[in-house]
C-alpha cells in the first residue's frame, strides 16, 4: 500500500512540474493547415456521397411513380371486371389437384393444363381445359360454372364430371358422375347430361354418341387406378402412352380390336407390359432414346407385336 501511495505522489509531482505539453509550444497556424488538408482529402468522398444520394433519388422516383400507376391500374382493372388468370399444368405421369377460388376442385391428368382466373367475376365462372380433368363443382346457380376446350362448351352449377379433351385427339368425351350439365360440341345445340351418362364426340365426323356407363371406370385415374373393362387394345395402349409419356405403336393392326380386361394400381410401365405379355399374345420391343437435332432426347418408343403361339 505504501509503495502505491508513493508512486501516485511521484506521478502527481511530475505532472505538476512537467505538463504534457506547453501552451507556447502549440503552433496554431500549422494545426489549421493540417485540418484544412484533411477536409480537402474528404471532399471527393463527400462528393461521391452527394452524387449517390442524387442518383438514388432519380432511381427511386420512377419506382414510386410506377407503384402508384400499378395500383391505379389494378384498381381500374377491378372496376372494369377484368380477370387476372393463371395456368397450371400437370407433369406427364403425374396427377395435380387445384382448388379454385369458388371452392370447386379440379384434378388434372398428366400432360393436362387448366387456365382459370384468380377471382371469378360475377355472373359466371369460366375456366379453360387442355387435356383431361375431373371436376367437383361448388353449387352456385347464380354464377354458372363454364368449361371450354377447343371442341366443347360445358355449363354446370353444382356437379361432378370428367372431361377428356386432349388437343391432339379427335375424340372428346364427357362422363357425368352426379348432377346435370349442358354441353355443346363445336357450337352445336347443347344437350343435357345426367348422372351415369357418357358422351363421345368425334371431331372428324361431327357425330356424338351418348351411352349409360360405369362412371368410376373413366374417373378412377384420379385415384391412381387404370381400369380396363373389355376395352380394345388400341385404347389400352393409347391410355398407357398418355399416362407414361411414351410412344406406343401397334405393328400388327389386327390386334387393335382385341379386348382386354384388367385393373392397374401404382404399377410402373415395365410392370404393366410384363403383365400384358403374360396374359395376352403380345410381344414388346423397346427402343433406346436418341438425341435429336435440338440436343434433346426423343420420347421412349415401344413397338407392339402379336406373339405367335
mmCIF file of C-alpha atoms in Angstrom:
data_model
loop_
_atom_site.group_PDB
_atom_site.id
_atom_site.type_symbol
_atom_site.label_atom_id
_atom_site.label_comp_id
_atom_site.label_asym_id
_atom_site.label_seq_id
_atom_site.Cartn_x
_atom_site.Cartn_y
_atom_site.Cartn_z
ATOM 1 C CA UNK A 1 0.000 0.000 0.000
ATOM 2 C CA UNK A 2 2.850 2.414 0.879
ATOM 3 C CA UNK A 3 4.508 1.805 -2.481
ATOM 4 C CA UNK A 4 1.261 2.614 -4.326
ATOM 5 C CA UNK A 5 0.790 5.873 -2.412
ATOM 6 C CA UNK A 6 4.398 6.893 -3.071
ATOM 7 C CA UNK A 7 4.014 6.048 -6.765
ATOM 8 C CA UNK A 8 0.878 8.196 -7.155
ATOM 9 C CA UNK A 9 2.603 11.076 -5.290
ATOM 10 C CA UNK A 10 5.621 10.961 -7.624
ATOM 11 C CA UNK A 11 3.377 10.965 -10.745
ATOM 12 C CA UNK A 12 1.395 13.956 -9.433
ATOM 13 C CA UNK A 13 4.611 15.906 -8.712
ATOM 14 C CA UNK A 14 5.977 15.097 -12.206
ATOM 15 C CA UNK A 15 2.851 16.290 -13.969
ATOM 16 C CA UNK A 16 2.808 19.454 -11.896
ATOM 17 C CA UNK A 17 6.406 20.291 -12.656
ATOM 18 C CA UNK A 18 6.384 18.999 -16.283
ATOM 19 C CA UNK A 19 2.959 19.203 -18.008
ATOM 20 C CA UNK A 20 2.237 17.009 -21.009
ATOM 21 C CA UNK A 21 2.716 19.986 -23.341
ATOM 22 C CA UNK A 22 3.476 23.635 -23.016
ATOM 23 C CA UNK A 23 0.879 26.086 -24.390
ATOM 24 C CA UNK A 24 3.606 28.085 -26.056
ATOM 25 C CA UNK A 25 4.664 25.018 -27.990
ATOM 26 C CA UNK A 26 1.325 24.835 -29.844
ATOM 27 C CA UNK A 27 1.615 26.072 -33.490
ATOM 28 C CA UNK A 28 -1.926 27.225 -34.263
ATOM 29 C CA UNK A 29 -1.188 28.093 -37.922
ATOM 30 C CA UNK A 30 0.348 24.710 -38.629
ATOM 31 C CA UNK A 31 -2.547 22.935 -36.968
ATOM 32 C CA UNK A 32 -5.015 24.942 -39.047
ATOM 33 C CA UNK A 33 -3.250 23.949 -42.301
ATOM 34 C CA UNK A 34 -3.380 20.276 -41.302
ATOM 35 C CA UNK A 35 -7.115 20.485 -40.558
ATOM 36 C CA UNK A 36 -7.912 22.025 -43.957
ATOM 37 C CA UNK A 37 -5.802 19.393 -45.749
ATOM 38 C CA UNK A 38 -7.844 16.672 -44.073
ATOM 39 C CA UNK A 39 -11.054 18.412 -45.155
ATOM 40 C CA UNK A 40 -9.829 18.615 -48.775
ATOM 41 C CA UNK A 41 -8.999 14.907 -48.707
ATOM 42 C CA UNK A 42 -12.519 14.200 -47.512
ATOM 43 C CA UNK A 43 -14.147 16.266 -50.290
ATOM 44 C CA UNK A 44 -14.098 13.512 -53.011
ATOM 45 C CA UNK A 45 -15.838 11.109 -50.621
ATOM 46 C CA UNK A 46 -18.383 13.805 -49.761
ATOM 47 C CA UNK A 47 -18.948 14.480 -53.453
ATOM 48 C CA UNK A 48 -19.444 10.716 -54.001
ATOM 49 C CA UNK A 49 -21.996 10.581 -51.181
ATOM 50 C CA UNK A 50 -23.823 13.580 -52.605
ATOM 51 C CA UNK A 51 -23.820 12.045 -56.117
ATOM 52 C CA UNK A 52 -25.053 8.714 -54.767
ATOM 53 C CA UNK A 53 -27.882 10.421 -52.878
ATOM 54 C CA UNK A 54 -28.951 12.276 -56.020
ATOM 55 C CA UNK A 55 -28.735 9.117 -58.144
ATOM 56 C CA UNK A 56 -30.772 7.208 -55.587
ATOM 57 C CA UNK A 57 -33.413 9.902 -55.693
ATOM 58 C CA UNK A 58 -33.503 9.681 -59.512
ATOM 59 C CA UNK A 59 -33.932 5.886 -59.344
ATOM 60 C CA UNK A 60 -36.471 5.847 -56.533
ATOM 61 C CA UNK A 61 -38.754 8.467 -58.076
ATOM 62 C CA UNK A 62 -39.705 6.342 -61.144
ATOM 63 C CA UNK A 63 -40.288 3.374 -58.845
ATOM 64 C CA UNK A 64 -42.696 5.410 -56.761
ATOM 65 C CA UNK A 65 -44.468 6.629 -59.894
ATOM 66 C CA UNK A 66 -44.652 3.061 -61.272
ATOM 67 C CA UNK A 67 -46.036 1.757 -57.961
ATOM 68 C CA UNK A 68 -48.742 4.415 -57.946
ATOM 69 C CA UNK A 69 -49.553 3.674 -61.608
ATOM 70 C CA UNK A 70 -49.715 -0.056 -60.937
ATOM 71 C CA UNK A 71 -52.031 0.499 -58.000
ATOM 72 C CA UNK A 72 -54.273 2.720 -60.119
ATOM 73 C CA UNK A 73 -54.165 0.194 -62.986
ATOM 74 C CA UNK A 74 -55.116 -2.630 -60.646
ATOM 75 C CA UNK A 75 -57.951 -0.599 -59.273
ATOM 76 C CA UNK A 76 -59.158 0.230 -62.793
ATOM 77 C CA UNK A 77 -58.919 -3.423 -63.759
ATOM 78 C CA UNK A 78 -61.043 -4.370 -60.770
ATOM 79 C CA UNK A 79 -63.624 -1.739 -61.657
ATOM 80 C CA UNK A 80 -63.789 -2.927 -65.271
ATOM 81 C CA UNK A 81 -64.142 -6.519 -64.084
ATOM 82 C CA UNK A 82 -61.061 -7.752 -65.969
ATOM 83 C CA UNK A 83 -59.864 -11.212 -64.894
ATOM 84 C CA UNK A 84 -56.280 -11.970 -63.958
ATOM 85 C CA UNK A 85 -55.713 -15.606 -64.950
ATOM 86 C CA UNK A 86 -53.104 -18.248 -64.319
ATOM 87 C CA UNK A 87 -52.479 -21.604 -65.975
ATOM 88 C CA UNK A 88 -51.328 -24.745 -64.197
ATOM 89 C CA UNK A 89 -50.046 -27.898 -65.902
ATOM 90 C CA UNK A 90 -49.766 -31.432 -64.519
ATOM 91 C CA UNK A 91 -46.438 -33.056 -65.496
ATOM 92 C CA UNK A 92 -46.690 -36.192 -67.616
ATOM 93 C CA UNK A 93 -47.151 -39.277 -65.483
ATOM 94 C CA UNK A 94 -48.448 -37.250 -62.530
ATOM 95 C CA UNK A 95 -51.816 -36.035 -61.200
ATOM 96 C CA UNK A 96 -52.320 -32.500 -59.888
ATOM 97 C CA UNK A 97 -55.168 -31.115 -57.787
ATOM 98 C CA UNK A 98 -56.309 -27.493 -57.986
ATOM 99 C CA UNK A 99 -58.553 -25.651 -55.550
ATOM 100 C CA UNK A 100 -60.409 -22.905 -57.411
ATOM 101 C CA UNK A 101 -61.403 -19.526 -55.891
ATOM 102 C CA UNK A 102 -65.075 -20.569 -55.551
ATOM 103 C CA UNK A 103 -64.268 -23.745 -53.619
ATOM 104 C CA UNK A 104 -64.515 -26.071 -56.627
ATOM 105 C CA UNK A 105 -61.842 -28.734 -57.073
ATOM 106 C CA UNK A 106 -60.170 -29.995 -60.230
ATOM 107 C CA UNK A 107 -57.855 -32.974 -60.752
ATOM 108 C CA UNK A 108 -55.617 -32.792 -63.828
ATOM 109 C CA UNK A 109 -54.287 -35.917 -65.506
ATOM 110 C CA UNK A 110 -50.684 -35.996 -66.702
ATOM 111 C CA UNK A 111 -49.917 -33.590 -69.554
ATOM 112 C CA UNK A 112 -53.113 -31.581 -68.957
ATOM 113 C CA UNK A 113 -53.481 -27.924 -68.007
ATOM 114 C CA UNK A 114 -56.170 -25.608 -66.675
ATOM 115 C CA UNK A 115 -56.438 -21.863 -67.132
ATOM 116 C CA UNK A 116 -58.598 -20.045 -64.575
ATOM 117 C CA UNK A 117 -58.977 -16.577 -63.017
ATOM 118 C CA UNK A 118 -57.589 -15.745 -59.603
ATOM 119 C CA UNK A 119 -61.020 -14.321 -58.832
ATOM 120 C CA UNK A 120 -64.244 -15.194 -60.624
ATOM 121 C CA UNK A 121 -66.300 -12.289 -61.881
ATOM 122 C CA UNK A 122 -69.993 -12.075 -61.088
ATOM 123 C CA UNK A 123 -72.311 -13.901 -63.455
ATOM 124 C CA UNK A 124 -70.103 -16.828 -64.481
ATOM 125 C CA UNK A 125 -67.111 -18.948 -63.518
ATOM 126 C CA UNK A 126 -65.075 -19.595 -66.667
ATOM 127 C CA UNK A 127 -62.135 -21.997 -66.996
ATOM 128 C CA UNK A 128 -60.285 -23.476 -69.979
ATOM 129 C CA UNK A 129 -59.131 -27.089 -70.083
ATOM 130 C CA UNK A 130 -56.432 -28.708 -72.223
ATOM 131 C CA UNK A 131 -56.357 -32.458 -71.731
ATOM 132 C CA UNK A 132 -58.235 -34.403 -69.054
ATOM 133 C CA UNK A 133 -59.784 -33.064 -65.887
ATOM 134 C CA UNK A 134 -62.059 -34.324 -63.129
ATOM 135 C CA UNK A 135 -64.298 -31.550 -61.768
ATOM 136 C CA UNK A 136 -66.124 -31.238 -58.453
ATOM 137 C CA UNK A 137 -68.062 -28.007 -58.950
ATOM 138 C CA UNK A 138 -69.282 -25.978 -55.984
ATOM 139 C CA UNK A 139 -73.012 -25.296 -56.258
ATOM 140 C CA UNK A 140 -73.872 -21.719 -57.292
ATOM 141 C CA UNK A 141 -76.891 -21.354 -59.590
ATOM 142 C CA UNK A 142 -76.459 -17.579 -59.885
ATOM 143 C CA UNK A 143 -72.937 -17.991 -61.258
ATOM 144 C CA UNK A 144 -72.776 -20.934 -63.708
ATOM 145 C CA UNK A 145 -69.536 -22.852 -63.984
ATOM 146 C CA UNK A 146 -68.305 -22.956 -67.597
ATOM 147 C CA UNK A 147 -65.600 -25.198 -69.029
ATOM 148 C CA UNK A 148 -64.256 -24.525 -72.514
ATOM 149 C CA UNK A 149 -61.998 -26.635 -74.697
ATOM 150 C CA UNK A 150 -61.232 -26.463 -78.390
ATOM 151 C CA UNK A 151 -64.291 -28.601 -79.172
ATOM 152 C CA UNK A 152 -66.807 -28.158 -76.341
ATOM 153 C CA UNK A 153 -68.627 -25.622 -74.198
ATOM 154 C CA UNK A 154 -69.925 -27.053 -70.924
ATOM 155 C CA UNK A 155 -72.212 -25.327 -68.425
ATOM 156 C CA UNK A 156 -72.789 -26.580 -64.867
ATOM 157 C CA UNK A 157 -73.931 -25.265 -61.492
ATOM 158 C CA UNK A 158 -73.068 -27.868 -58.850
ATOM 159 C CA UNK A 159 -71.973 -31.186 -60.361
ATOM 160 C CA UNK A 160 -69.223 -33.782 -60.688
ATOM 161 C CA UNK A 161 -67.942 -34.795 -64.124
ATOM 162 C CA UNK A 162 -64.884 -35.848 -66.102
ATOM 163 C CA UNK A 163 -63.699 -34.356 -69.411
ATOM 164 C CA UNK A 164 -61.246 -35.919 -71.862
ATOM 165 C CA UNK A 165 -60.237 -33.276 -74.401
ATOM 166 C CA UNK A 166 -56.621 -33.629 -75.468
ATOM 167 C CA UNK A 167 -55.825 -31.201 -78.336
ATOM 168 C CA UNK A 168 -54.161 -33.927 -80.448
ATOM 169 C CA UNK A 169 -57.105 -36.314 -80.020
ATOM 170 C CA UNK A 170 -60.051 -36.216 -82.420
ATOM 171 C CA UNK A 171 -62.430 -37.738 -79.848
ATOM 172 C CA UNK A 172 -63.727 -35.698 -76.902
ATOM 173 C CA UNK A 173 -65.577 -37.398 -74.040
ATOM 174 C CA UNK A 174 -67.612 -36.220 -71.053
ATOM 175 C CA UNK A 175 -68.633 -38.530 -68.211
ATOM 176 C CA UNK A 176 -71.282 -37.443 -65.685
ATOM 177 C CA UNK A 177 -70.844 -38.607 -62.098
ATOM 178 C CA UNK A 178 -73.607 -36.616 -60.392
ATOM 179 C CA UNK A 179 -75.974 -33.742 -61.161
ATOM 180 C CA UNK A 180 -76.691 -32.428 -64.643
ATOM 181 C CA UNK A 181 -74.836 -30.335 -67.199
ATOM 182 C CA UNK A 182 -75.404 -28.809 -70.631
ATOM 183 C CA UNK A 183 -72.682 -29.486 -73.169
ATOM 184 C CA UNK A 184 -72.316 -28.259 -76.749
ATOM 185 C CA UNK A 185 -69.759 -29.541 -79.252
ATOM 186 C CA UNK A 186 -68.399 -27.118 -81.866
ATOM 187 C CA UNK A 187 -71.129 -24.535 -81.242
ATOM 188 C CA UNK A 188 -73.919 -27.047 -81.851
ATOM 189 C CA UNK A 189 -77.165 -27.113 -79.857
ATOM 190 C CA UNK A 190 -76.396 -28.038 -76.214
ATOM 191 C CA UNK A 191 -77.513 -31.411 -74.885
ATOM 192 C CA UNK A 192 -78.335 -32.148 -71.249
ATOM 193 C CA UNK A 193 -76.432 -34.921 -69.493
ATOM 194 C CA UNK A 194 -77.422 -36.726 -66.298
ATOM 195 C CA UNK A 195 -75.516 -38.862 -63.814
ATOM 196 C CA UNK A 196 -74.325 -42.184 -65.217
ATOM 197 C CA UNK A 197 -74.118 -40.968 -68.809
ATOM 198 C CA UNK A 198 -71.098 -40.629 -71.086
ATOM 199 C CA UNK A 199 -70.972 -38.787 -74.382
ATOM 200 C CA UNK A 200 -68.262 -39.172 -77.030
ATOM 201 C CA UNK A 201 -67.845 -36.652 -79.831
ATOM 202 C CA UNK A 202 -65.745 -37.316 -82.921
ATOM 203 C CA UNK A 203 -64.389 -34.055 -84.278
ATOM 204 C CA UNK A 204 -63.582 -35.603 -87.665
ATOM 205 C CA UNK A 205 -67.061 -36.967 -88.351
ATOM 206 C CA UNK A 206 -69.007 -34.411 -86.344
ATOM 207 C CA UNK A 207 -71.011 -37.182 -84.675
ATOM 208 C CA UNK A 208 -71.669 -37.758 -80.994
ATOM 209 C CA UNK A 209 -72.830 -40.817 -79.079
ATOM 210 C CA UNK A 210 -74.305 -40.962 -75.572
ATOM 211 C CA UNK A 211 -74.382 -44.166 -73.532
ATOM 212 C CA UNK A 212 -75.001 -45.348 -69.970
ATOM 213 C CA UNK A 213 -71.750 -46.317 -68.262
ATOM 214 C CA UNK A 214 -69.920 -47.211 -65.085
ATOM 215 C CA UNK A 215 -68.625 -43.728 -64.347
ATOM 216 C CA UNK A 216 -65.847 -44.795 -61.975
ATOM 217 C CA UNK A 217 -64.112 -46.672 -64.755
ATOM 218 C CA UNK A 218 -63.465 -43.359 -66.543
ATOM 219 C CA UNK A 219 -62.660 -41.359 -63.411
ATOM 220 C CA UNK A 220 -60.539 -43.830 -61.427
ATOM 221 C CA UNK A 221 -57.340 -42.291 -62.791
ATOM 222 C CA UNK A 222 -57.601 -39.518 -60.188
ATOM 223 C CA UNK A 223 -57.178 -42.208 -57.526
ATOM 224 C CA UNK A 224 -54.135 -43.709 -59.247
ATOM 225 C CA UNK A 225 -56.051 -46.521 -60.954
ATOM 226 C CA UNK A 226 -56.344 -47.597 -64.572
ATOM 227 C CA UNK A 227 -59.439 -49.726 -65.162
ATOM 228 C CA UNK A 228 -59.983 -51.577 -68.432
ATOM 229 C CA UNK A 229 -63.250 -53.471 -68.938
ATOM 230 C CA UNK A 230 -63.328 -55.246 -72.295
ATOM 231 C CA UNK A 231 -61.643 -52.256 -73.940
ATOM 232 C CA UNK A 232 -59.871 -52.624 -77.303
ATOM 233 C CA UNK A 233 -56.097 -52.812 -77.130
ATOM 234 C CA UNK A 234 -55.900 -49.667 -79.244
ATOM 235 C CA UNK A 235 -57.473 -47.761 -76.321
ATOM 236 C CA UNK A 236 -55.382 -49.590 -73.713
ATOM 237 C CA UNK A 237 -52.102 -48.609 -75.369
ATOM 238 C CA UNK A 238 -53.331 -45.104 -76.050
ATOM 239 C CA UNK A 239 -54.032 -44.697 -72.349
ATOM 240 C CA UNK A 240 -50.678 -46.132 -71.344
ATOM 241 C CA UNK A 241 -48.812 -43.917 -73.791
ATOM 242 C CA UNK A 242 -50.517 -40.809 -72.463
ATOM 243 C CA UNK A 243 -50.070 -41.732 -68.802
ATOM 244 C CA UNK A 244 -46.365 -42.587 -69.044
ATOM 245 C CA UNK A 245 -45.442 -40.099 -71.808
ATOM 246 C CA UNK A 246 -44.147 -42.694 -74.279
ATOM 247 C CA UNK A 247 -44.828 -43.572 -77.925
ATOM 248 C CA UNK A 248 -46.522 -46.948 -78.342
ATOM 249 C CA UNK A 249 -47.089 -48.246 -81.863
ATOM 250 C CA UNK A 250 -49.089 -51.349 -82.731
ATOM 251 C CA UNK A 251 -47.279 -53.113 -85.571
ATOM 252 C CA UNK A 252 -49.977 -55.723 -86.220
ATOM 253 C CA UNK A 253 -53.261 -53.850 -86.890
ATOM 254 C CA UNK A 254 -55.358 -56.983 -86.426
ATOM 255 C CA UNK A 255 -54.803 -56.889 -82.644
ATOM 256 C CA UNK A 256 -56.105 -53.329 -82.225
ATOM 257 C CA UNK A 257 -59.687 -54.524 -81.774
ATOM 258 C CA UNK A 258 -58.807 -57.326 -79.350
ATOM 259 C CA UNK A 259 -60.369 -56.561 -75.969
ATOM 260 C CA UNK A 260 -58.593 -56.530 -72.645
ATOM 261 C CA UNK A 261 -59.771 -56.563 -69.034
ATOM 262 C CA UNK A 262 -57.579 -55.533 -66.089
ATOM 263 C CA UNK A 263 -57.105 -53.079 -63.230
ATOM 264 C CA UNK A 264 -53.705 -51.489 -62.578
ATOM 265 C CA UNK A 265 -52.826 -49.637 -59.404
ATOM 266 C CA UNK A 266 -49.499 -47.847 -58.982
ATOM 267 C CA UNK A 267 -47.684 -50.299 -61.279
ATOM 268 C CA UNK A 268 -44.828 -48.962 -63.370
ATOM 269 C CA UNK A 269 -44.938 -49.131 -67.162
ATOM 270 C CA UNK A 270 -42.496 -52.058 -67.226
ATOM 271 C CA UNK A 271 -44.629 -53.963 -64.728
ATOM 272 C CA UNK A 272 -47.773 -53.372 -66.791
ATOM 273 C CA UNK A 273 -46.084 -54.501 -70.004
ATOM 274 C CA UNK A 274 -44.813 -57.611 -68.239
ATOM 275 C CA UNK A 275 -48.361 -58.459 -67.117
ATOM 276 C CA UNK A 276 -49.696 -57.803 -70.614
ATOM 277 C CA UNK A 277 -47.175 -60.218 -72.123
ATOM 278 C CA UNK A 278 -48.164 -62.865 -69.570
ATOM 279 C CA UNK A 279 -51.927 -62.509 -70.108
ATOM 280 C CA UNK A 280 -52.190 -61.696 -73.830
ATOM 281 C CA UNK A 281 -50.433 -62.897 -77.014
ATOM 282 C CA UNK A 282 -48.263 -59.784 -77.185
ATOM 283 C CA UNK A 283 -44.574 -59.029 -77.564
ATOM 284 C CA UNK A 284 -42.895 -55.663 -76.942
ATOM 285 C CA UNK A 285 -39.758 -54.192 -78.470
ATOM 286 C CA UNK A 286 -38.279 -51.228 -76.615
ATOM 287 C CA UNK A 287 -36.132 -48.697 -78.471
ATOM 288 C CA UNK A 288 -33.411 -46.617 -76.892
ATOM 289 C CA UNK A 289 -33.943 -42.882 -76.711
ATOM 290 C CA UNK A 290 -31.874 -40.919 -79.207
ATOM 291 C CA UNK A 291 -30.574 -37.368 -79.333
ATOM 292 C CA UNK A 292 -32.322 -35.210 -81.921
ATOM 293 C CA UNK A 293 -31.079 -32.117 -83.759
ATOM 294 C CA UNK A 294 -32.054 -29.860 -80.841
ATOM 295 C CA UNK A 295 -29.819 -31.790 -78.436
ATOM 296 C CA UNK A 296 -32.897 -33.265 -76.769
ATOM 297 C CA UNK A 297 -33.724 -36.899 -76.245
ATOM 298 C CA UNK A 298 -36.684 -38.307 -78.128
ATOM 299 C CA UNK A 299 -39.546 -39.912 -76.243
ATOM 300 C CA UNK A 300 -39.245 -43.550 -75.365
ATOM 301 C CA UNK A 301 -40.725 -45.726 -78.136
ATOM 302 C CA UNK A 302 -42.283 -49.166 -77.732
ATOM 303 C CA UNK A 303 -43.458 -51.361 -80.605
ATOM 304 C CA UNK A 304 -46.235 -53.896 -80.041
ATOM 305 C CA UNK A 305 -46.297 -57.156 -81.981
ATOM 306 C CA UNK A 306 -48.641 -60.091 -81.947
ATOM 307 C CA UNK A 307 -46.863 -63.023 -80.403
ATOM 308 C CA UNK A 308 -47.069 -66.250 -82.336
ATOM 309 C CA UNK A 309 -48.286 -69.191 -80.316
#
